[in-house]
Amino acid sequence: MAKVRVPSSVIAAGGLVGGYGVARWTKKRPLGGAVLAVAGAAAAQQWRQRAGGKAAGALTVAYVGAFAGSHPLAKKVGAWPAVFGVAGAVALASWAVADRRA
C-alpha cells in the first residue's frame, strides 16, 4: 500500500487556520497554539526533507511571521480574512519552495 503524504503547503495552511479556529472556538489560546506548533513542526520536517535545511528555516520563519503578522492585519480586515490571507501566502511559498518538487 502506498504511503499518502499530505503536502506541506496544506499542513502549514491548516495549522494557521486550525490553530486560530481551535483557539477561538474553545476559548483556550494554548490549545490553538498547540495545533499551530504541531502543524508547523510537521510542515518543517517535510520542508527539510524536500528542500533542505536553509529552505526549511526560511519557510519556518515565514510560518511564524504569518502567525505574528495576522494579528495586526486582523485589525484592518478582520480576523478570519487575515488568517486565510496569511495561510494562503504560506501555502503558496511552501508549494513553490518544497511541494512543487515532490
mmCIF file with all atom_site columns, C-alpha atoms in Angstrom:
data_model
loop_
_atom_site.group_PDB
_atom_site.id
_atom_site.type_symbol
_atom_site.label_atom_id
_atom_site.label_alt_id
_atom_site.label_comp_id
_atom_site.label_asym_id
_atom_site.label_entity_id
_atom_site.label_seq_id
_atom_site.pdbx_PDB_ins_code
_atom_site.Cartn_x
_atom_site.Cartn_y
_atom_site.Cartn_z
_atom_site.occupancy
_atom_site.B_iso_or_equiv
_atom_site.pdbx_formal_charge
_atom_site.auth_seq_id
_atom_site.auth_comp_id
_atom_site.auth_asym_id
_atom_site.auth_atom_id
_atom_site.pdbx_PDB_model_num
ATOM 1   C CA . MET A 1 1   ? 0.000   0.000  0.000  1.00 0.00 ? 1   MET A CA 1
ATOM 2   C CA . ALA A 1 2   ? 1.387   3.391  -0.982 1.00 0.00 ? 2   ALA A CA 1
ATOM 3   C CA . LYS A 1 3   ? 2.089   5.924  1.716  1.00 0.00 ? 3   LYS A CA 1
ATOM 4   C CA . VAL A 1 4   ? -0.048  9.027  1.200  1.00 0.00 ? 4   VAL A CA 1
ATOM 5   C CA . ARG A 1 5   ? 1.616   12.307 2.054  1.00 0.00 ? 5   ARG A CA 1
ATOM 6   C CA . VAL A 1 6   ? -0.279  15.455 2.736  1.00 0.00 ? 6   VAL A CA 1
ATOM 7   C CA . PRO A 1 7   ? 1.583   18.323 1.027  1.00 0.00 ? 7   PRO A CA 1
ATOM 8   C CA . SER A 1 8   ? 3.454   20.618 3.394  1.00 0.00 ? 8   SER A CA 1
ATOM 9   C CA . SER A 1 9   ? 1.559   23.577 1.955  1.00 0.00 ? 9   SER A CA 1
ATOM 10  C CA . VAL A 1 10  ? -1.718  22.038 3.161  1.00 0.00 ? 10  VAL A CA 1
ATOM 11  C CA . ILE A 1 11  ? -0.249  21.216 6.572  1.00 0.00 ? 11  ILE A CA 1
ATOM 12  C CA . ALA A 1 12  ? 1.107   24.738 7.060  1.00 0.00 ? 12  ALA A CA 1
ATOM 13  C CA . ALA A 1 13  ? -2.097  26.468 5.960  1.00 0.00 ? 13  ALA A CA 1
ATOM 14  C CA . GLY A 1 14  ? -4.145  24.031 8.017  1.00 0.00 ? 14  GLY A CA 1
ATOM 15  C CA . GLY A 1 15  ? -2.012  24.778 11.076 1.00 0.00 ? 15  GLY A CA 1
ATOM 16  C CA . LEU A 1 16  ? -2.609  28.502 10.792 1.00 0.00 ? 16  LEU A CA 1
ATOM 17  C CA . VAL A 1 17  ? -6.337  28.205 10.118 1.00 0.00 ? 17  VAL A CA 1
ATOM 18  C CA . GLY A 1 18  ? -6.844  25.302 12.511 1.00 0.00 ? 18  GLY A CA 1
ATOM 19  C CA . GLY A 1 19  ? -4.836  26.897 15.294 1.00 0.00 ? 19  GLY A CA 1
ATOM 20  C CA . TYR A 1 20  ? -6.901  30.056 15.114 1.00 0.00 ? 20  TYR A CA 1
ATOM 21  C CA . GLY A 1 21  ? -10.165 28.126 14.872 1.00 0.00 ? 21  GLY A CA 1
ATOM 22  C CA . VAL A 1 22  ? -9.364  25.928 17.859 1.00 0.00 ? 22  VAL A CA 1
ATOM 23  C CA . ALA A 1 23  ? -8.301  28.931 19.955 1.00 0.00 ? 23  ALA A CA 1
ATOM 24  C CA . ARG A 1 24  ? -11.422 30.879 19.022 1.00 0.00 ? 24  ARG A CA 1
ATOM 25  C CA . TRP A 1 25  ? -13.967 28.076 19.437 1.00 0.00 ? 25  TRP A CA 1
ATOM 26  C CA . THR A 1 26  ? -12.550 26.601 22.641 1.00 0.00 ? 26  THR A CA 1
ATOM 27  C CA . LYS A 1 27  ? -11.531 29.992 24.094 1.00 0.00 ? 27  LYS A CA 1
ATOM 28  C CA . LYS A 1 28  ? -8.242  28.300 25.035 1.00 0.00 ? 28  LYS A CA 1
ATOM 29  C CA . ARG A 1 29  ? -5.382  30.056 23.288 1.00 0.00 ? 29  ARG A CA 1
ATOM 30  C CA . PRO A 1 30  ? -2.769  27.499 24.421 1.00 0.00 ? 30  PRO A CA 1
ATOM 31  C CA . LEU A 1 31  ? -4.753  24.736 22.721 1.00 0.00 ? 31  LEU A CA 1
ATOM 32  C CA . GLY A 1 32  ? -4.763  26.733 19.478 1.00 0.00 ? 32  GLY A CA 1
ATOM 33  C CA . GLY A 1 33  ? -1.043  27.303 19.939 1.00 0.00 ? 33  GLY A CA 1
ATOM 34  C CA . ALA A 1 34  ? -0.507  23.568 20.260 1.00 0.00 ? 34  ALA A CA 1
ATOM 35  C CA . VAL A 1 35  ? -2.298  22.972 16.944 1.00 0.00 ? 35  VAL A CA 1
ATOM 36  C CA . LEU A 1 36  ? -0.177  25.707 15.356 1.00 0.00 ? 36  LEU A CA 1
ATOM 37  C CA . ALA A 1 37  ? 3.047   24.214 16.753 1.00 0.00 ? 37  ALA A CA 1
ATOM 38  C CA . VAL A 1 38  ? 2.332   20.585 15.812 1.00 0.00 ? 38  VAL A CA 1
ATOM 39  C CA . ALA A 1 39  ? 1.390   21.530 12.254 1.00 0.00 ? 39  ALA A CA 1
ATOM 40  C CA . GLY A 1 40  ? 4.428   23.800 11.981 1.00 0.00 ? 40  GLY A CA 1
ATOM 41  C CA . ALA A 1 41  ? 6.739   21.023 13.124 1.00 0.00 ? 41  ALA A CA 1
ATOM 42  C CA . ALA A 1 42  ? 5.202   18.548 10.678 1.00 0.00 ? 42  ALA A CA 1
ATOM 43  C CA . ALA A 1 43  ? 5.495   21.019 7.805  1.00 0.00 ? 43  ALA A CA 1
ATOM 44  C CA . ALA A 1 44  ? 9.076   21.877 8.763  1.00 0.00 ? 44  ALA A CA 1
ATOM 45  C CA . GLN A 1 45  ? 10.045  18.212 8.688  1.00 0.00 ? 45  GLN A CA 1
ATOM 46  C CA . GLN A 1 46  ? 8.724   17.909 5.130  1.00 0.00 ? 46  GLN A CA 1
ATOM 47  C CA . TRP A 1 47  ? 10.362  21.187 4.099  1.00 0.00 ? 47  TRP A CA 1
ATOM 48  C CA . ARG A 1 48  ? 13.716  19.902 5.367  1.00 0.00 ? 48  ARG A CA 1
ATOM 49  C CA . GLN A 1 49  ? 13.305  16.564 3.562  1.00 0.00 ? 49  GLN A CA 1
ATOM 50  C CA . ARG A 1 50  ? 12.185  18.083 0.278  1.00 0.00 ? 50  ARG A CA 1
ATOM 51  C CA . ALA A 1 51  ? 14.101  21.350 0.033  1.00 0.00 ? 51  ALA A CA 1
ATOM 52  C CA . GLY A 1 52  ? 16.911  21.228 2.597  1.00 0.00 ? 52  GLY A CA 1
ATOM 53  C CA . GLY A 1 53  ? 17.717  22.957 5.850  1.00 0.00 ? 53  GLY A CA 1
ATOM 54  C CA . LYS A 1 54  ? 18.049  26.537 4.615  1.00 0.00 ? 54  LYS A CA 1
ATOM 55  C CA . ALA A 1 55  ? 14.716  26.430 2.818  1.00 0.00 ? 55  ALA A CA 1
ATOM 56  C CA . ALA A 1 56  ? 13.094  24.802 5.850  1.00 0.00 ? 56  ALA A CA 1
ATOM 57  C CA . GLY A 1 57  ? 14.471  27.553 8.051  1.00 0.00 ? 57  GLY A CA 1
ATOM 58  C CA . ALA A 1 58  ? 13.184  30.266 5.746  1.00 0.00 ? 58  ALA A CA 1
ATOM 59  C CA . LEU A 1 59  ? 9.745   28.670 5.498  1.00 0.00 ? 59  LEU A CA 1
ATOM 60  C CA . THR A 1 60  ? 9.598   28.253 9.273  1.00 0.00 ? 60  THR A CA 1
ATOM 61  C CA . VAL A 1 61  ? 10.357  31.951 9.670  1.00 0.00 ? 61  VAL A CA 1
ATOM 62  C CA . ALA A 1 62  ? 7.597   32.686 7.154  1.00 0.00 ? 62  ALA A CA 1
ATOM 63  C CA . TYR A 1 63  ? 5.169   30.461 9.099  1.00 0.00 ? 63  TYR A CA 1
ATOM 64  C CA . VAL A 1 64  ? 5.905   32.165 12.424 1.00 0.00 ? 64  VAL A CA 1
ATOM 65  C CA . GLY A 1 65  ? 5.890   35.566 10.733 1.00 0.00 ? 65  GLY A CA 1
ATOM 66  C CA . ALA A 1 66  ? 2.498   34.824 9.192  1.00 0.00 ? 66  ALA A CA 1
ATOM 67  C CA . PHE A 1 67  ? 1.117   33.965 12.609 1.00 0.00 ? 67  PHE A CA 1
ATOM 68  C CA . ALA A 1 68  ? 2.504   37.170 14.098 1.00 0.00 ? 68  ALA A CA 1
ATOM 69  C CA . GLY A 1 69  ? 1.501   39.272 11.093 1.00 0.00 ? 69  GLY A CA 1
ATOM 70  C CA . SER A 1 70  ? -2.073  38.036 11.148 1.00 0.00 ? 70  SER A CA 1
ATOM 71  C CA . HIS A 1 71  ? -2.699  39.922 14.389 1.00 0.00 ? 71  HIS A CA 1
ATOM 72  C CA . PRO A 1 72  ? -2.159  43.488 13.128 1.00 0.00 ? 72  PRO A CA 1
ATOM 73  C CA . LEU A 1 73  ? -3.700  42.554 9.774  1.00 0.00 ? 73  LEU A CA 1
ATOM 74  C CA . ALA A 1 74  ? -6.843  41.382 11.593 1.00 0.00 ? 74  ALA A CA 1
ATOM 75  C CA . LYS A 1 75  ? -7.348  44.903 12.937 1.00 0.00 ? 75  LYS A CA 1
ATOM 76  C CA . LYS A 1 76  ? -7.586  46.155 9.357  1.00 0.00 ? 76  LYS A CA 1
ATOM 77  C CA . VAL A 1 77  ? -9.510  43.405 7.550  1.00 0.00 ? 77  VAL A CA 1
ATOM 78  C CA . GLY A 1 78  ? -10.993 41.188 10.280 1.00 0.00 ? 78  GLY A CA 1
ATOM 79  C CA . ALA A 1 79  ? -9.763  38.033 11.958 1.00 0.00 ? 79  ALA A CA 1
ATOM 80  C CA . TRP A 1 80  ? -10.825 35.337 9.508  1.00 0.00 ? 80  TRP A CA 1
ATOM 81  C CA . PRO A 1 81  ? -9.781  37.226 6.363  1.00 0.00 ? 81  PRO A CA 1
ATOM 82  C CA . ALA A 1 82  ? -6.383  37.879 7.959  1.00 0.00 ? 82  ALA A CA 1
ATOM 83  C CA . VAL A 1 83  ? -5.906  34.230 8.913  1.00 0.00 ? 83  VAL A CA 1
ATOM 84  C CA . PHE A 1 84  ? -6.969  32.984 5.486  1.00 0.00 ? 84  PHE A CA 1
ATOM 85  C CA . GLY A 1 85  ? -4.729  35.556 3.799  1.00 0.00 ? 85  GLY A CA 1
ATOM 86  C CA . VAL A 1 86  ? -1.576  34.641 5.686  1.00 0.00 ? 86  VAL A CA 1
ATOM 87  C CA . ALA A 1 87  ? -2.373  30.921 5.415  1.00 0.00 ? 87  ALA A CA 1
ATOM 88  C CA . GLY A 1 88  ? -2.680  31.297 1.648  1.00 0.00 ? 88  GLY A CA 1
ATOM 89  C CA . ALA A 1 89  ? 0.617   33.166 1.459  1.00 0.00 ? 89  ALA A CA 1
ATOM 90  C CA . VAL A 1 90  ? 2.428   30.494 3.469  1.00 0.00 ? 90  VAL A CA 1
ATOM 91  C CA . ALA A 1 91  ? 0.832   27.719 1.421  1.00 0.00 ? 91  ALA A CA 1
ATOM 92  C CA . LEU A 1 92  ? 1.959   29.371 -1.808 1.00 0.00 ? 92  LEU A CA 1
ATOM 93  C CA . ALA A 1 93  ? 5.512   29.823 -0.517 1.00 0.00 ? 93  ALA A CA 1
ATOM 94  C CA . SER A 1 94  ? 5.602   26.231 0.721  1.00 0.00 ? 94  SER A CA 1
ATOM 95  C CA . TRP A 1 95  ? 4.367   24.887 -2.586 1.00 0.00 ? 95  TRP A CA 1
ATOM 96  C CA . ALA A 1 96  ? 6.856   26.986 -4.565 1.00 0.00 ? 96  ALA A CA 1
ATOM 97  C CA . VAL A 1 97  ? 9.853   26.031 -2.426 1.00 0.00 ? 97  VAL A CA 1
ATOM 98  C CA . ALA A 1 98  ? 9.130   22.431 -1.396 1.00 0.00 ? 98  ALA A CA 1
ATOM 99  C CA . ASP A 1 99  ? 5.962   20.779 -2.693 1.00 0.00 ? 99  ASP A CA 1
ATOM 100 C CA . ARG A 1 100 ? 6.413   21.625 -6.364 1.00 0.00 ? 100 ARG A CA 1
ATOM 101 C CA . ARG A 1 101 ? 9.476   19.398 -6.417 1.00 0.00 ? 101 ARG A CA 1
ATOM 102 C CA . ALA A 1 102 ? 7.722   16.354 -4.981 1.00 0.00 ? 102 ALA A CA 1
#
